[in-house]
Amino acid sequence: MTFSEINPFSPFVADLTLWDFHEPASNYNPVMYTSNPSSITSNSGSDEPNRKTPKPSAPLPAIVADRKRRRMVSNRESARRSRVRKQKHLEDLSNQLDELRIENRKLTDWFRQAVCYKELIHRENEKLRSESAVLRQHLWDLRQVLLVQRQLEQQSMINPLSAWPCMDNLTYINEEQLINAQLFNCVNVVNL
């Protein structure tokens, strides 16, 4: 049986038999280097059943202690950096809280001023509405007086004595006195 019969994908090594072909990785055994050069064995590529494999030497207590000490120092430094970061974060949060409290106080003051201003404007609007209602009423009264005056003028042109219904009682009131009296009453109401 040839190699090409087993592996149809390799056209370059078609003449080799299985015992002629050795895969390079099949005989590779990693060698651990130690401080003793005589413990290194050479690998001849043959399969020896009693091959000696080097054993890693146990770490010395001084090396272990040094590693432990370095790890402790590293952990302490890491913990210190973590505490510093947390402290800085806490200070930043505290500063941010102070700024937010100041801003909140400003907004609360602004809101109170806005509410007071709104109440002031509301009172002013109510005052203006009531004044507007009073002025409308006075305007209506003045129009009524003018209408009465025009009617009296028209009737006095037609029949001077029939313009006043109170002439039946022989009471005569001058038109100007009547208009002046009504205007005087309207002006007094406006001044109130």
CSV table of C-alpha atoms in Angstrom, one decimal:
chain,number,residue,atom,x,y,z
A,1,MET,CA,0.0,0.0,0.0
A,2,THR,CA,1.5,3.3,-1.0
A,3,PHE,CA,1.1,6.7,0.6
A,4,SER,CA,-0.9,8.0,-2.4
A,5,GLU,CA,-3.5,5.3,-1.8
A,6,ILE,CA,-4.0,6.5,1.8
A,7,ASN,CA,-3.7,10.2,1.0
A,8,PRO,CA,-5.1,11.1,-2.4
A,9,PHE,CA,-4.3,14.8,-1.9
A,10,SER,CA,-0.6,14.5,-2.0
A,11,PRO,CA,0.7,14.0,-5.6
A,12,PHE,CA,4.3,14.8,-4.8
A,13,VAL,CA,5.1,11.8,-2.6
A,14,ALA,CA,3.3,9.1,-4.6
A,15,ASP,CA,6.3,6.6,-4.6
A,16,LEU,CA,6.8,6.5,-0.8
A,17,THR,CA,5.5,3.6,1.2
A,18,LEU,CA,4.1,4.0,4.7
A,19,TRP,CA,7.3,2.8,6.4
A,20,ASP,CA,9.3,5.4,4.4
A,21,PHE,CA,7.2,8.3,5.4
A,22,HIS,CA,7.6,9.9,8.8
A,23,GLU,CA,5.5,12.8,9.9
A,24,PRO,CA,7.8,15.4,11.5
A,25,ALA,CA,5.4,16.2,14.3
A,26,SER,CA,4.8,12.6,15.4
A,27,ASN,CA,8.3,12.3,16.9
A,28,TYR,CA,8.5,15.8,18.4
A,29,ASN,CA,8.8,15.9,22.1
A,30,PRO,CA,9.4,19.2,23.8
A,31,VAL,CA,12.5,19.3,25.9
A,32,MET,CA,12.4,21.3,29.2
A,33,TYR,CA,15.7,23.1,29.7
A,34,THR,CA,17.0,23.1,33.2
A,35,SER,CA,20.1,24.4,34.8
A,36,ASN,CA,21.8,21.0,34.5
A,37,PRO,CA,22.9,20.4,30.8
A,38,SER,CA,23.5,16.7,31.3
A,39,SER,CA,19.8,16.1,31.9
A,40,ILE,CA,19.0,17.1,28.3
A,41,THR,CA,18.5,14.0,26.2
A,42,SER,CA,18.7,13.9,22.4
A,43,ASN,CA,15.8,12.6,20.4
A,44,SER,CA,17.1,10.3,17.7
A,45,GLY,CA,13.7,9.9,16.1
A,46,SER,CA,13.2,6.3,16.9
A,47,ASP,CA,10.5,5.1,19.2
A,48,GLU,CA,12.2,4.0,22.4
A,49,PRO,CA,9.8,2.6,25.0
A,50,ASN,CA,12.1,3.5,27.9
A,51,ARG,CA,12.7,7.1,27.0
A,52,LYS,CA,13.6,9.4,29.9
A,53,THR,CA,11.6,12.6,30.0
A,54,PRO,CA,13.0,15.5,32.0
A,55,LYS,CA,10.9,16.6,35.0
A,56,PRO,CA,10.7,20.2,35.8
A,57,SER,CA,12.6,21.0,38.9
A,58,ALA,CA,10.7,22.2,41.9
A,59,PRO,CA,10.8,26.0,42.5
A,60,LEU,CA,13.1,27.1,45.3
A,61,PRO,CA,11.5,28.5,48.4
A,62,ALA,CA,13.3,31.8,47.9
A,63,ILE,CA,11.8,32.2,44.4
A,64,VAL,CA,8.3,31.3,45.8
A,65,ALA,CA,8.8,33.8,48.6
A,66,ASP,CA,10.0,36.5,46.1
A,67,ARG,CA,7.0,35.9,43.8
A,68,LYS,CA,4.6,36.0,46.8
A,69,ARG,CA,6.2,39.2,48.0
A,70,ARG,CA,6.0,40.8,44.5
A,71,ARG,CA,2.4,39.7,44.2
A,72,MET,CA,1.6,41.2,47.7
A,73,VAL,CA,3.2,44.5,46.7
A,74,SER,CA,1.4,44.5,43.4
A,75,ASN,CA,-1.9,43.8,45.1
A,76,ARG,CA,-1.3,46.5,47.7
A,77,GLU,CA,-0.5,49.0,44.9
A,78,SER,CA,-3.5,48.0,43.0
A,79,ALA,CA,-5.7,48.3,46.1
A,80,ARG,CA,-4.2,51.8,46.7
A,81,ARG,CA,-4.9,52.9,43.2
A,82,SER,CA,-8.4,51.5,43.5
A,83,ARG,CA,-8.9,53.5,46.8
A,84,VAL,CA,-7.6,56.6,45.1
A,85,ARG,CA,-9.9,56.2,42.2
A,86,LYS,CA,-12.9,55.6,44.5
A,87,GLN,CA,-12.0,58.6,46.6
A,88,LYS,CA,-11.7,60.8,43.5
A,89,HIS,CA,-15.0,59.5,42.2
A,90,LEU,CA,-16.6,60.2,45.6
A,91,GLU,CA,-15.2,63.7,45.6
A,92,ASP,CA,-16.4,64.3,42.0
A,93,LEU,CA,-19.9,63.1,43.0
A,94,SER,CA,-19.8,65.3,46.1
A,95,ASN,CA,-18.8,68.3,44.0
A,96,GLN,CA,-21.5,67.5,41.5
A,97,LEU,CA,-24.1,67.2,44.3
A,98,ASP,CA,-23.1,70.6,45.6
A,99,GLU,CA,-23.4,72.1,42.1
A,100,LEU,CA,-26.8,70.5,41.6
A,101,ARG,CA,-28.0,71.8,45.0
A,102,ILE,CA,-26.9,75.4,44.1
A,103,GLU,CA,-28.6,75.0,40.7
A,104,ASN,CA,-31.7,73.7,42.5
A,105,ARG,CA,-31.7,76.6,44.9
A,106,LYS,CA,-31.4,79.1,42.0
A,107,LEU,CA,-34.3,77.3,40.1
A,108,THR,CA,-36.4,77.3,43.3
A,109,ASP,CA,-35.8,81.1,43.8
A,110,TRP,CA,-36.6,81.7,40.1
A,111,PHE,CA,-39.8,79.7,40.4
A,112,ARG,CA,-40.9,81.6,43.5
A,113,GLN,CA,-40.2,84.9,41.7
A,114,ALA,CA,-42.2,83.7,38.7
A,115,VAL,CA,-45.1,82.7,40.9
A,116,CYS,CA,-45.1,86.1,42.7
A,117,TYR,CA,-44.8,87.8,39.3
A,118,LYS,CA,-47.7,85.7,38.0
A,119,GLU,CA,-49.9,86.7,41.0
A,120,LEU,CA,-49.0,90.3,40.6
A,121,ILE,CA,-49.9,90.2,36.9
A,122,HIS,CA,-53.1,88.3,37.7
A,123,ARG,CA,-54.1,91.0,40.3
A,124,GLU,CA,-53.3,93.7,37.7
A,125,ASN,CA,-55.4,92.0,35.1
A,126,GLU,CA,-58.3,91.7,37.5
A,127,LYS,CA,-58.0,95.4,38.3
A,128,LEU,CA,-57.9,96.3,34.6
A,129,ARG,CA,-60.9,94.0,33.9
A,130,SER,CA,-62.9,95.7,36.6
A,131,GLU,CA,-61.9,99.2,35.4
A,132,SER,CA,-62.8,98.1,31.9
A,133,ALA,CA,-66.2,97.0,33.0
A,134,VAL,CA,-66.8,100.3,34.9
A,135,LEU,CA,-65.6,102.3,31.8
A,136,ARG,CA,-67.9,100.3,29.5
A,137,GLN,CA,-70.8,101.0,31.8
A,138,HIS,CA,-70.0,104.7,31.9
A,139,LEU,CA,-69.7,104.7,28.1
A,140,TRP,CA,-73.0,103.0,27.8
A,141,ASP,CA,-74.5,105.6,30.2
A,142,LEU,CA,-73.0,108.5,28.2
A,143,ARG,CA,-74.5,107.0,25.0
A,144,GLN,CA,-77.9,106.8,26.7
A,145,VAL,CA,-77.6,110.4,27.7
A,146,LEU,CA,-76.6,111.4,24.2
A,147,LEU,CA,-79.6,109.5,22.8
A,148,VAL,CA,-81.9,111.1,25.2
A,149,GLN,CA,-80.4,114.5,24.4
A,150,ARG,CA,-80.9,113.9,20.6
A,151,GLN,CA,-84.4,112.7,21.1
A,152,LEU,CA,-85.2,115.8,23.2
A,153,GLU,CA,-83.6,118.1,20.6
A,154,GLN,CA,-85.7,116.4,17.8
A,155,GLN,CA,-88.9,116.7,19.8
A,156,SER,CA,-88.1,120.3,20.9
A,157,MET,CA,-87.8,121.2,17.2
A,158,ILE,CA,-91.1,119.7,16.4
A,159,ASN,CA,-93.0,120.8,19.5
A,160,PRO,CA,-91.1,122.6,22.2
A,161,LEU,CA,-93.6,121.9,25.0
A,162,SER,CA,-94.2,118.2,24.2
A,163,ALA,CA,-90.5,117.3,24.5
A,164,TRP,CA,-90.8,117.2,28.2
A,165,PRO,CA,-93.4,114.8,29.6
A,166,CYS,CA,-93.1,116.5,33.0
A,167,MET,CA,-94.6,119.7,31.5
A,168,ASP,CA,-98.0,118.3,32.5
A,169,ASN,CA,-97.1,119.2,36.1
A,170,LEU,CA,-95.9,122.6,34.9
A,171,THR,CA,-92.3,121.7,35.8
A,172,TYR,CA,-89.7,122.8,33.3
A,173,ILE,CA,-86.2,121.5,33.4
A,174,ASN,CA,-83.6,122.9,31.1
A,175,GLU,CA,-82.1,120.3,28.8
A,176,GLU,CA,-78.6,121.5,29.5
A,177,GLN,CA,-79.1,121.1,33.2
A,178,LEU,CA,-80.4,117.6,32.8
A,179,ILE,CA,-77.4,116.6,30.6
A,180,ASN,CA,-74.9,118.3,33.0
A,181,ALA,CA,-76.4,116.4,35.9
A,182,GLN,CA,-76.2,113.1,34.2
A,183,LEU,CA,-72.6,113.7,33.1
A,184,PHE,CA,-71.7,114.9,36.6
A,185,ASN,CA,-73.0,111.6,38.0
A,186,CYS,CA,-71.1,109.6,35.4
A,187,VAL,CA,-67.8,111.4,36.2
A,188,ASN,CA,-68.3,110.8,39.9
A,189,VAL,CA,-68.8,107.1,39.3
A,190,VAL,CA,-65.6,106.9,37.2
A,191,ASN,CA,-63.6,108.7,39.9
A,192,LEU,CA,-64.6,106.2,42.5
